[in-house]
Every structure is written in structure tokens, then in C-alpha cells.
mmCIF file with all atom_site columns, C-alpha atoms and ligand atoms in Angstrom:
data_model
loop_
_atom_site.group_PDB
_atom_site.id
_atom_site.type_symbol
_atom_site.label_atom_id
_atom_site.label_alt_id
_atom_site.label_comp_id
_atom_site.label_asym_id
_atom_site.label_entity_id
_atom_site.label_seq_id
_atom_site.pdbx_PDB_ins_code
_atom_site.Cartn_x
_atom_site.Cartn_y
_atom_site.Cartn_z
_atom_site.occupancy
_atom_site.B_iso_or_equiv
_atom_site.pdbx_formal_charge
_atom_site.auth_seq_id
_atom_site.auth_comp_id
_atom_site.auth_asym_id
_atom_site.auth_atom_id
_atom_site.pdbx_PDB_model_num
ATOM   1   C CA . UNK A 1 1   ? 91.784  104.720 79.831  1.00 0.00 ? 795  UNK A CA 1
ATOM   2   C CA . UNK A 1 2   ? 91.672  101.176 81.279  1.00 0.00 ? 796  UNK A CA 1
ATOM   3   C CA . UNK A 1 3   ? 91.056  102.541 84.779  1.00 0.00 ? 797  UNK A CA 1
ATOM   4   C CA . UNK A 1 4   ? 87.374  103.327 84.211  1.00 0.00 ? 798  UNK A CA 1
ATOM   5   C CA . UNK A 1 5   ? 86.679  99.784  83.016  1.00 0.00 ? 799  UNK A CA 1
ATOM   6   C CA . UNK A 1 6   ? 88.643  98.311  85.938  1.00 0.00 ? 800  UNK A CA 1
ATOM   7   C CA . UNK A 1 7   ? 86.711  100.159 88.641  1.00 0.00 ? 801  UNK A CA 1
ATOM   8   C CA . UNK A 1 8   ? 83.524  98.046  88.443  1.00 0.00 ? 802  UNK A CA 1
ATOM   9   C CA . UNK A 1 9   ? 85.646  94.884  88.462  1.00 0.00 ? 803  UNK A CA 1
ATOM   10  C CA . UNK A 1 10  ? 87.509  96.031  91.565  1.00 0.00 ? 804  UNK A CA 1
ATOM   11  C CA . UNK A 1 11  ? 84.204  96.845  93.272  1.00 0.00 ? 805  UNK A CA 1
ATOM   12  C CA . UNK A 1 12  ? 82.755  93.436  92.368  1.00 0.00 ? 806  UNK A CA 1
ATOM   13  C CA . UNK A 1 13  ? 85.807  91.622  93.769  1.00 0.00 ? 807  UNK A CA 1
ATOM   14  C CA . UNK A 1 14  ? 85.828  93.618  96.999  1.00 0.00 ? 808  UNK A CA 1
ATOM   15  C CA . UNK A 1 15  ? 82.121  93.136  97.671  1.00 0.00 ? 809  UNK A CA 1
ATOM   16  C CA . UNK A 1 16  ? 82.248  89.334  97.292  1.00 0.00 ? 810  UNK A CA 1
ATOM   17  C CA . UNK A 1 17  ? 81.670  88.298  100.894 1.00 0.00 ? 811  UNK A CA 1
ATOM   18  C CA . UNK A 1 18  ? 82.096  84.621  99.978  1.00 0.00 ? 812  UNK A CA 1
ATOM   19  C CA . UNK A 1 19  ? 85.830  85.335  99.730  1.00 0.00 ? 813  UNK A CA 1
ATOM   20  C CA . UNK A 1 20  ? 88.043  86.264  102.682 1.00 0.00 ? 814  UNK A CA 1
ATOM   21  C CA . UNK A 1 21  ? 89.479  89.782  102.848 1.00 0.00 ? 815  UNK A CA 1
ATOM   22  C CA . UNK A 1 22  ? 92.901  88.444  101.834 1.00 0.00 ? 816  UNK A CA 1
ATOM   23  C CA . UNK A 1 23  ? 91.457  86.469  98.918  1.00 0.00 ? 817  UNK A CA 1
ATOM   24  C CA . UNK A 1 24  ? 89.723  89.629  97.712  1.00 0.00 ? 818  UNK A CA 1
ATOM   25  C CA . UNK A 1 25  ? 92.914  91.679  98.048  1.00 0.00 ? 819  UNK A CA 1
ATOM   26  C CA . UNK A 1 26  ? 94.863  89.023  96.154  1.00 0.00 ? 820  UNK A CA 1
ATOM   27  C CA . UNK A 1 27  ? 92.243  89.076  93.405  1.00 0.00 ? 821  UNK A CA 1
ATOM   28  C CA . UNK A 1 28  ? 92.546  92.863  93.125  1.00 0.00 ? 822  UNK A CA 1
ATOM   29  C CA . UNK A 1 29  ? 96.361  92.569  92.877  1.00 0.00 ? 823  UNK A CA 1
ATOM   30  C CA . UNK A 1 30  ? 95.994  89.946  90.187  1.00 0.00 ? 824  UNK A CA 1
ATOM   31  C CA . UNK A 1 31  ? 93.437  92.002  88.233  1.00 0.00 ? 825  UNK A CA 1
ATOM   32  C CA . UNK A 1 32  ? 95.613  95.119  88.240  1.00 0.00 ? 826  UNK A CA 1
ATOM   33  C CA . UNK A 1 33  ? 98.830  93.270  87.433  1.00 0.00 ? 827  UNK A CA 1
ATOM   34  C CA . UNK A 1 34  ? 97.262  91.406  84.524  1.00 0.00 ? 828  UNK A CA 1
ATOM   35  C CA . UNK A 1 35  ? 95.265  94.357  83.153  1.00 0.00 ? 829  UNK A CA 1
ATOM   36  C CA . UNK A 1 36  ? 97.813  97.172  83.117  1.00 0.00 ? 830  UNK A CA 1
ATOM   37  C CA . UNK A 1 37  ? 100.844 96.411  80.983  1.00 0.00 ? 831  UNK A CA 1
ATOM   38  C CA . UNK A 1 38  ? 103.335 98.423  83.030  1.00 0.00 ? 832  UNK A CA 1
ATOM   39  C CA . UNK A 1 39  ? 102.141 97.039  86.426  1.00 0.00 ? 833  UNK A CA 1
ATOM   40  C CA . UNK A 1 40  ? 104.605 94.173  86.917  1.00 0.00 ? 834  UNK A CA 1
ATOM   41  C CA . UNK A 1 41  ? 104.139 93.629  90.645  1.00 0.00 ? 835  UNK A CA 1
ATOM   42  C CA . UNK A 1 42  ? 101.181 94.733  92.770  1.00 0.00 ? 836  UNK A CA 1
ATOM   43  C CA . UNK A 1 43  ? 100.987 94.276  96.532  1.00 0.00 ? 837  UNK A CA 1
ATOM   44  C CA . UNK A 1 44  ? 99.317  95.471  99.724  1.00 0.00 ? 838  UNK A CA 1
ATOM   45  C CA . UNK A 1 45  ? 101.404 96.040  102.837 1.00 0.00 ? 839  UNK A CA 1
ATOM   46  C CA . UNK A 1 46  ? 99.715  96.667  106.197 1.00 0.00 ? 840  UNK A CA 1
ATOM   47  C CA . UNK A 1 47  ? 101.139 98.458  109.225 1.00 0.00 ? 841  UNK A CA 1
ATOM   48  C CA . UNK A 1 48  ? 101.831 97.171  112.719 1.00 0.00 ? 842  UNK A CA 1
ATOM   49  C CA . UNK A 1 49  ? 102.073 100.478 114.567 1.00 0.00 ? 843  UNK A CA 1
ATOM   50  C CA . UNK A 1 50  ? 103.328 98.834  117.760 1.00 0.00 ? 844  UNK A CA 1
ATOM   51  C CA . UNK A 1 51  ? 106.240 97.133  116.023 1.00 0.00 ? 845  UNK A CA 1
ATOM   52  C CA . UNK A 1 52  ? 106.661 99.977  113.484 1.00 0.00 ? 846  UNK A CA 1
ATOM   53  C CA . UNK A 1 53  ? 106.736 97.495  110.617 1.00 0.00 ? 847  UNK A CA 1
ATOM   54  C CA . UNK A 1 54  ? 104.891 96.893  107.364 1.00 0.00 ? 848  UNK A CA 1
ATOM   55  C CA . UNK A 1 55  ? 103.740 93.393  106.414 1.00 0.00 ? 849  UNK A CA 1
ATOM   56  C CA . UNK A 1 56  ? 103.026 92.088  102.931 1.00 0.00 ? 850  UNK A CA 1
ATOM   57  C CA . UNK A 1 57  ? 99.565  90.493  103.060 1.00 0.00 ? 851  UNK A CA 1
ATOM   58  C CA . UNK A 1 58  ? 98.577  90.132  99.394  1.00 0.00 ? 852  UNK A CA 1
ATOM   59  C CA . UNK A 1 59  ? 100.417 90.455  96.098  1.00 0.00 ? 853  UNK A CA 1
ATOM   60  C CA . UNK A 1 60  ? 100.590 89.437  92.453  1.00 0.00 ? 854  UNK A CA 1
ATOM   61  C CA . UNK A 1 61  ? 103.903 89.048  90.640  1.00 0.00 ? 855  UNK A CA 1
ATOM   62  C CA . UNK A 1 62  ? 107.251 87.561  91.576  1.00 0.00 ? 856  UNK A CA 1
ATOM   63  C CA . UNK A 1 63  ? 107.596 86.518  95.237  1.00 0.00 ? 857  UNK A CA 1
ATOM   64  C CA . UNK A 1 64  ? 109.691 88.982  97.239  1.00 0.00 ? 858  UNK A CA 1
ATOM   65  C CA . UNK A 1 65  ? 111.965 88.549  100.264 1.00 0.00 ? 859  UNK A CA 1
ATOM   66  C CA . UNK A 1 66  ? 110.680 91.880  101.564 1.00 0.00 ? 860  UNK A CA 1
ATOM   67  C CA . UNK A 1 67  ? 107.596 90.663  103.384 1.00 0.00 ? 861  UNK A CA 1
ATOM   68  C CA . UNK A 1 68  ? 108.395 92.772  106.449 1.00 0.00 ? 862  UNK A CA 1
ATOM   69  C CA . UNK A 1 69  ? 109.667 96.340  106.076 1.00 0.00 ? 863  UNK A CA 1
ATOM   70  C CA . UNK A 1 70  ? 110.535 98.625  109.025 1.00 0.00 ? 864  UNK A CA 1
ATOM   71  C CA . UNK A 1 71  ? 108.888 102.068 109.018 1.00 0.00 ? 865  UNK A CA 1
ATOM   72  C CA . UNK A 1 72  ? 111.300 104.515 107.377 1.00 0.00 ? 866  UNK A CA 1
ATOM   73  C CA . UNK A 1 73  ? 113.075 101.924 105.203 1.00 0.00 ? 867  UNK A CA 1
ATOM   74  C CA . UNK A 1 74  ? 112.658 101.957 101.435 1.00 0.00 ? 868  UNK A CA 1
ATOM   75  C CA . UNK A 1 75  ? 109.898 103.693 99.534  1.00 0.00 ? 869  UNK A CA 1
ATOM   76  C CA . UNK A 1 76  ? 107.236 101.727 101.422 1.00 0.00 ? 870  UNK A CA 1
ATOM   77  C CA . UNK A 1 77  ? 108.684 102.491 104.839 1.00 0.00 ? 871  UNK A CA 1
ATOM   78  C CA . UNK A 1 78  ? 108.904 106.194 104.012 1.00 0.00 ? 872  UNK A CA 1
ATOM   79  C CA . UNK A 1 79  ? 105.218 106.273 102.997 1.00 0.00 ? 873  UNK A CA 1
ATOM   80  C CA . UNK A 1 80  ? 104.311 104.588 106.314 1.00 0.00 ? 874  UNK A CA 1
ATOM   81  C CA . UNK A 1 81  ? 105.668 107.716 108.015 1.00 0.00 ? 875  UNK A CA 1
ATOM   82  C CA . UNK A 1 82  ? 104.971 110.514 105.518 1.00 0.00 ? 876  UNK A CA 1
ATOM   83  C CA . UNK A 1 83  ? 101.319 109.618 104.791 1.00 0.00 ? 877  UNK A CA 1
ATOM   84  C CA . UNK A 1 84  ? 102.023 110.907 101.267 1.00 0.00 ? 878  UNK A CA 1
ATOM   85  C CA . UNK A 1 85  ? 101.870 109.328 97.823  1.00 0.00 ? 879  UNK A CA 1
ATOM   86  C CA . UNK A 1 86  ? 105.356 108.450 96.548  1.00 0.00 ? 880  UNK A CA 1
ATOM   87  C CA . UNK A 1 87  ? 105.888 108.201 92.783  1.00 0.00 ? 881  UNK A CA 1
ATOM   88  C CA . UNK A 1 88  ? 109.380 107.037 91.792  1.00 0.00 ? 882  UNK A CA 1
ATOM   89  C CA . UNK A 1 89  ? 109.964 107.491 88.037  1.00 0.00 ? 883  UNK A CA 1
ATOM   90  C CA . UNK A 1 90  ? 113.415 105.867 88.255  1.00 0.00 ? 884  UNK A CA 1
ATOM   91  C CA . UNK A 1 91  ? 114.413 103.786 91.272  1.00 0.00 ? 885  UNK A CA 1
ATOM   92  C CA . UNK A 1 92  ? 118.103 104.413 90.537  1.00 0.00 ? 886  UNK A CA 1
ATOM   93  C CA . UNK A 1 93  ? 117.598 107.996 91.696  1.00 0.00 ? 887  UNK A CA 1
ATOM   94  C CA . UNK A 1 94  ? 116.507 106.884 95.200  1.00 0.00 ? 888  UNK A CA 1
ATOM   95  C CA . UNK A 1 95  ? 119.002 106.427 98.057  1.00 0.00 ? 889  UNK A CA 1
ATOM   96  C CA . UNK A 1 96  ? 116.452 104.954 100.469 1.00 0.00 ? 890  UNK A CA 1
ATOM   97  C CA . UNK A 1 97  ? 115.143 102.182 98.242  1.00 0.00 ? 891  UNK A CA 1
ATOM   98  C CA . UNK A 1 98  ? 114.770 98.426  98.765  1.00 0.00 ? 892  UNK A CA 1
ATOM   99  C CA . UNK A 1 99  ? 115.306 96.554  95.503  1.00 0.00 ? 893  UNK A CA 1
ATOM   100 C CA . UNK A 1 100 ? 112.990 93.685  94.676  1.00 0.00 ? 894  UNK A CA 1
ATOM   101 C CA . UNK A 1 101 ? 114.928 92.756  91.539  1.00 0.00 ? 895  UNK A CA 1
ATOM   102 C CA . UNK A 1 102 ? 117.054 94.301  88.806  1.00 0.00 ? 896  UNK A CA 1
ATOM   103 C CA . UNK A 1 103 ? 114.086 94.360  86.417  1.00 0.00 ? 897  UNK A CA 1
ATOM   104 C CA . UNK A 1 104 ? 112.256 96.925  88.550  1.00 0.00 ? 898  UNK A CA 1
ATOM   105 C CA . UNK A 1 105 ? 112.772 100.412 87.130  1.00 0.00 ? 899  UNK A CA 1
ATOM   106 C CA . UNK A 1 106 ? 110.028 102.469 88.778  1.00 0.00 ? 900  UNK A CA 1
ATOM   107 C CA . UNK A 1 107 ? 107.548 102.279 91.631  1.00 0.00 ? 901  UNK A CA 1
ATOM   108 C CA . UNK A 1 108 ? 104.498 103.986 93.079  1.00 0.00 ? 902  UNK A CA 1
ATOM   109 C CA . UNK A 1 109 ? 103.274 103.641 96.661  1.00 0.00 ? 903  UNK A CA 1
ATOM   110 C CA . UNK A 1 110 ? 99.947  105.096 97.807  1.00 0.00 ? 904  UNK A CA 1
ATOM   111 C CA . UNK A 1 111 ? 98.993  105.121 101.502 1.00 0.00 ? 905  UNK A CA 1
ATOM   112 C CA . UNK A 1 112 ? 95.752  103.455 102.583 1.00 0.00 ? 906  UNK A CA 1
ATOM   113 C CA . UNK A 1 113 ? 93.768  105.222 105.292 1.00 0.00 ? 907  UNK A CA 1
ATOM   114 C CA . UNK A 1 114 ? 91.128  103.789 107.630 1.00 0.00 ? 908  UNK A CA 1
ATOM   115 C CA . UNK A 1 115 ? 89.474  106.083 110.165 1.00 0.00 ? 909  UNK A CA 1
ATOM   116 C CA . UNK A 1 116 ? 92.037  108.716 109.153 1.00 0.00 ? 910  UNK A CA 1
ATOM   117 C CA . UNK A 1 117 ? 94.951  106.427 110.083 1.00 0.00 ? 911  UNK A CA 1
ATOM   118 C CA . UNK A 1 118 ? 97.634  105.289 107.640 1.00 0.00 ? 912  UNK A CA 1
ATOM   119 C CA . UNK A 1 119 ? 97.077  101.527 108.048 1.00 0.00 ? 913  UNK A CA 1
ATOM   120 C CA . UNK A 1 120 ? 98.806  100.248 104.911 1.00 0.00 ? 914  UNK A CA 1
ATOM   121 C CA . UNK A 1 121 ? 99.572  100.918 101.292 1.00 0.00 ? 915  UNK A CA 1
ATOM   122 C CA . UNK A 1 122 ? 99.354  99.662  97.757  1.00 0.00 ? 916  UNK A CA 1
ATOM   123 C CA . UNK A 1 123 ? 102.731 99.220  96.077  1.00 0.00 ? 917  UNK A CA 1
ATOM   124 C CA . UNK A 1 124 ? 103.249 98.891  92.313  1.00 0.00 ? 918  UNK A CA 1
ATOM   125 C CA . UNK A 1 125 ? 106.577 97.993  90.691  1.00 0.00 ? 919  UNK A CA 1
ATOM   126 C CA . UNK A 1 126 ? 107.157 98.494  86.979  1.00 0.00 ? 920  UNK A CA 1
ATOM   127 C CA . UNK A 1 127 ? 109.830 97.264  84.598  1.00 0.00 ? 921  UNK A CA 1
ATOM   128 C CA . UNK A 1 128 ? 109.427 100.509 82.629  1.00 0.00 ? 922  UNK A CA 1
ATOM   129 C CA . UNK A 1 129 ? 111.057 103.839 83.491  1.00 0.00 ? 923  UNK A CA 1
ATOM   130 C CA . UNK A 1 130 ? 108.637 106.673 84.349  1.00 0.00 ? 924  UNK A CA 1
ATOM   131 C CA . UNK A 1 131 ? 105.306 105.051 83.404  1.00 0.00 ? 925  UNK A CA 1
ATOM   132 C CA . UNK A 1 132 ? 103.113 106.493 86.177  1.00 0.00 ? 926  UNK A CA 1
ATOM   133 C CA . UNK A 1 133 ? 100.912 109.549 85.687  1.00 0.00 ? 927  UNK A CA 1
ATOM   134 C CA . UNK A 1 134 ? 98.429  111.424 87.826  1.00 0.00 ? 928  UNK A CA 1
ATOM   135 C CA . UNK A 1 135 ? 95.782  109.042 86.447  1.00 0.00 ? 929  UNK A CA 1
ATOM   136 C CA . UNK A 1 136 ? 97.527  106.125 88.186  1.00 0.00 ? 930  UNK A CA 1
ATOM   137 C CA . UNK A 1 137 ? 97.661  108.043 91.450  1.00 0.00 ? 931  UNK A CA 1
ATOM   138 C CA . UNK A 1 138 ? 93.964  108.959 91.240  1.00 0.00 ? 932  UNK A CA 1
ATOM   139 C CA . UNK A 1 139 ? 92.991  105.379 90.363  1.00 0.00 ? 933  UNK A CA 1
ATOM   140 C CA . UNK A 1 140 ? 95.109  103.750 93.068  1.00 0.00 ? 934  UNK A CA 1
ATOM   141 C CA . UNK A 1 141 ? 93.826  106.233 95.647  1.00 0.00 ? 935  UNK A CA 1
ATOM   142 C CA . UNK A 1 142 ? 90.310  105.196 94.641  1.00 0.00 ? 936  UNK A CA 1
ATOM   143 C CA . UNK A 1 143 ? 91.269  101.485 94.956  1.00 0.00 ? 937  UNK A CA 1
ATOM   144 C CA . UNK A 1 144 ? 92.616  102.099 98.463  1.00 0.00 ? 938  UNK A CA 1
ATOM   145 C CA . UNK A 1 145 ? 89.443  103.947 99.481  1.00 0.00 ? 939  UNK A CA 1
ATOM   146 C CA . UNK A 1 146 ? 87.348  100.998 98.275  1.00 0.00 ? 940  UNK A CA 1
ATOM   147 C CA . UNK A 1 147 ? 89.607  98.534  100.125 1.00 0.00 ? 941  UNK A CA 1
ATOM   148 C CA . UNK A 1 148 ? 89.375  100.657 103.257 1.00 0.00 ? 942  UNK A CA 1
ATOM   149 C CA . UNK A 1 149 ? 85.595  100.156 103.253 1.00 0.00 ? 943  UNK A CA 1
ATOM   150 C CA . UNK A 1 150 ? 85.920  96.387  103.799 1.00 0.00 ? 944  UNK A CA 1
ATOM   151 C CA . UNK A 1 151 ? 88.629  96.557  106.480 1.00 0.00 ? 945  UNK A CA 1
ATOM   152 C CA . UNK A 1 152 ? 88.253  96.596  110.246 1.00 0.00 ? 946  UNK A CA 1
ATOM   153 C CA . UNK A 1 153 ? 90.842  97.669  112.837 1.00 0.00 ? 947  UNK A CA 1
ATOM   154 C CA . UNK A 1 154 ? 91.689  96.156  116.202 1.00 0.00 ? 948  UNK A CA 1
ATOM   155 C CA . UNK A 1 155 ? 92.289  98.230  119.332 1.00 0.00 ? 949  UNK A CA 1
ATOM   156 C CA . UNK A 1 156 ? 95.914  98.823  118.237 1.00 0.00 ? 950  UNK A CA 1
ATOM   157 C CA . UNK A 1 157 ? 94.682  100.261 114.917 1.00 0.00 ? 951  UNK A CA 1
ATOM   158 C CA . UNK A 1 158 ? 95.971  97.215  113.068 1.00 0.00 ? 952  UNK A CA 1
ATOM   159 C CA . UNK A 1 159 ? 93.896  95.730  110.255 1.00 0.00 ? 953  UNK A CA 1
ATOM   160 C CA . UNK A 1 160 ? 92.171  92.492  111.279 1.00 0.00 ? 954  UNK A CA 1
ATOM   161 C CA . UNK A 1 161 ? 92.161  89.649  108.742 1.00 0.00 ? 955  UNK A CA 1
ATOM   162 C CA . UNK A 1 162 ? 89.808  86.727  109.270 1.00 0.00 ? 956  UNK A CA 1
HETATM 163 N N1 . LIG B 2 .   ? 110.821 98.674  96.641  1.00 0.00 ? 1536 LIG B N1 1
HETATM 164 C C1 . LIG B 2 .   ? 110.129 98.713  97.901  1.00 0.00 ? 1536 LIG B C1 1
HETATM 165 C C2 . LIG B 2 .   ? 110.190 97.391  98.608  1.00 0.00 ? 1536 LIG B C2 1
HETATM 166 C C3 . LIG B 2 .   ? 109.039 96.509  98.326  1.00 0.00 ? 1536 LIG B C3 1
HETATM 167 S S1 . LIG B 2 .   ? 109.125 95.787  96.783  1.00 0.00 ? 1536 LIG B S1 1
HETATM 168 O O1 . LIG B 2 .   ? 108.914 96.846  95.769  1.00 0.00 ? 1536 LIG B O1 1
HETATM 169 C C4 . LIG B 2 .   ? 108.025 94.591  96.624  1.00 0.00 ? 1536 LIG B C4 1
HETATM 170 C C5 . LIG B 2 .   ? 110.702 99.798  98.781  1.00 0.00 ? 1536 LIG B C5 1
HETATM 171 O O2 . LIG B 2 .   ? 111.700 100.418 98.447  1.00 0.00 ? 1536 LIG B O2 1
HETATM 172 O O3 . LIG B 2 .   ? 110.128 100.027 99.847  1.00 0.00 ? 1536 LIG B O3 1
#
């Protein structure tokens, strides 16, 4: 399993205080996208609870128009509300889905909690149908927990980036 060998690399990236939080998140996206064949786009969205929107702060893969997503819209917006993992084996089966390109066939979104609050999420798009297993969910949940450790929240429970 590549996940066990990736964990120390993720930890090393996240603990590098010489890099900004966003640089570290971008490096994690890049590591995951380049290391796992069926991860074709990897990004972190973070929540603005006042505005009820998600904001793309770091990603690796093709640029997307969907840098702001209202809570409730698409797979990401649903996870902002449900607080639950969302594995989509085939995006064609989803009514409430925001397409980032015709190549994308499947997606997984895992919420990221800080102080028990759903403050963001990691989003993976794949060009393969049904590639994600429980191992992906466990790994990505671990990644989010590690990321959570380096984040701080403002008084509105929004993640602060330097
Ligand atoms: N497909 C997502 C939108 C974000 S892109 O995957 C980058 C969704 O339905 O929320």
C-alpha cells in the first residue's frame, strides 16, 4: 500500500515551519496527486461559516473555476453540511454534483475538523470509475487530522492563513 510510505512524507511537509501553511498544503496536494495514480486532482477547501461558502485554498491538478462553492452545492457543499465522508464511485450517478471537467469520473470528499468543527475538506477527483476504497478514506482522514494540527481558527471559526 503506498499510503504507509506517504504518511512520513506528509508529516515532514506539514511540520516544515519554514513554509507557510498554504505552501505546506500545496505540497501535500502535489505529493498525493503525483504519488497515487488514480488521484488526478487534489485540493483543500476551507469554510467561511458566516458566508456559508467553501473556498479553494490549495490544490494540485488542473485549475478549476470552482474556487468558491456555496454550502449545500455539489459534493463539496453537501459535505460542508453533513460532516460525513462522501465517496462517489461514479459522478454520473449524482444529481447534486459540480463538474470540474468531463475527464472526472469519481470523487471523494473527506471533512476536516478543528476543535470539533467542520472547517474544510480534502477533495480528490479521479479519471477512473470507482477507484476509492476504505483505505483511501482512512488515509485521507489521517491526512486531515495531521493538517488540523497546524491550523488555527479566528473568532468566527474560520481557518487563519498567514
Ligand atoms: N466536484 C466538486 C466540485 C469541486 S471540483 O471537484 C474541483 C463538487 O461537486 O462539489
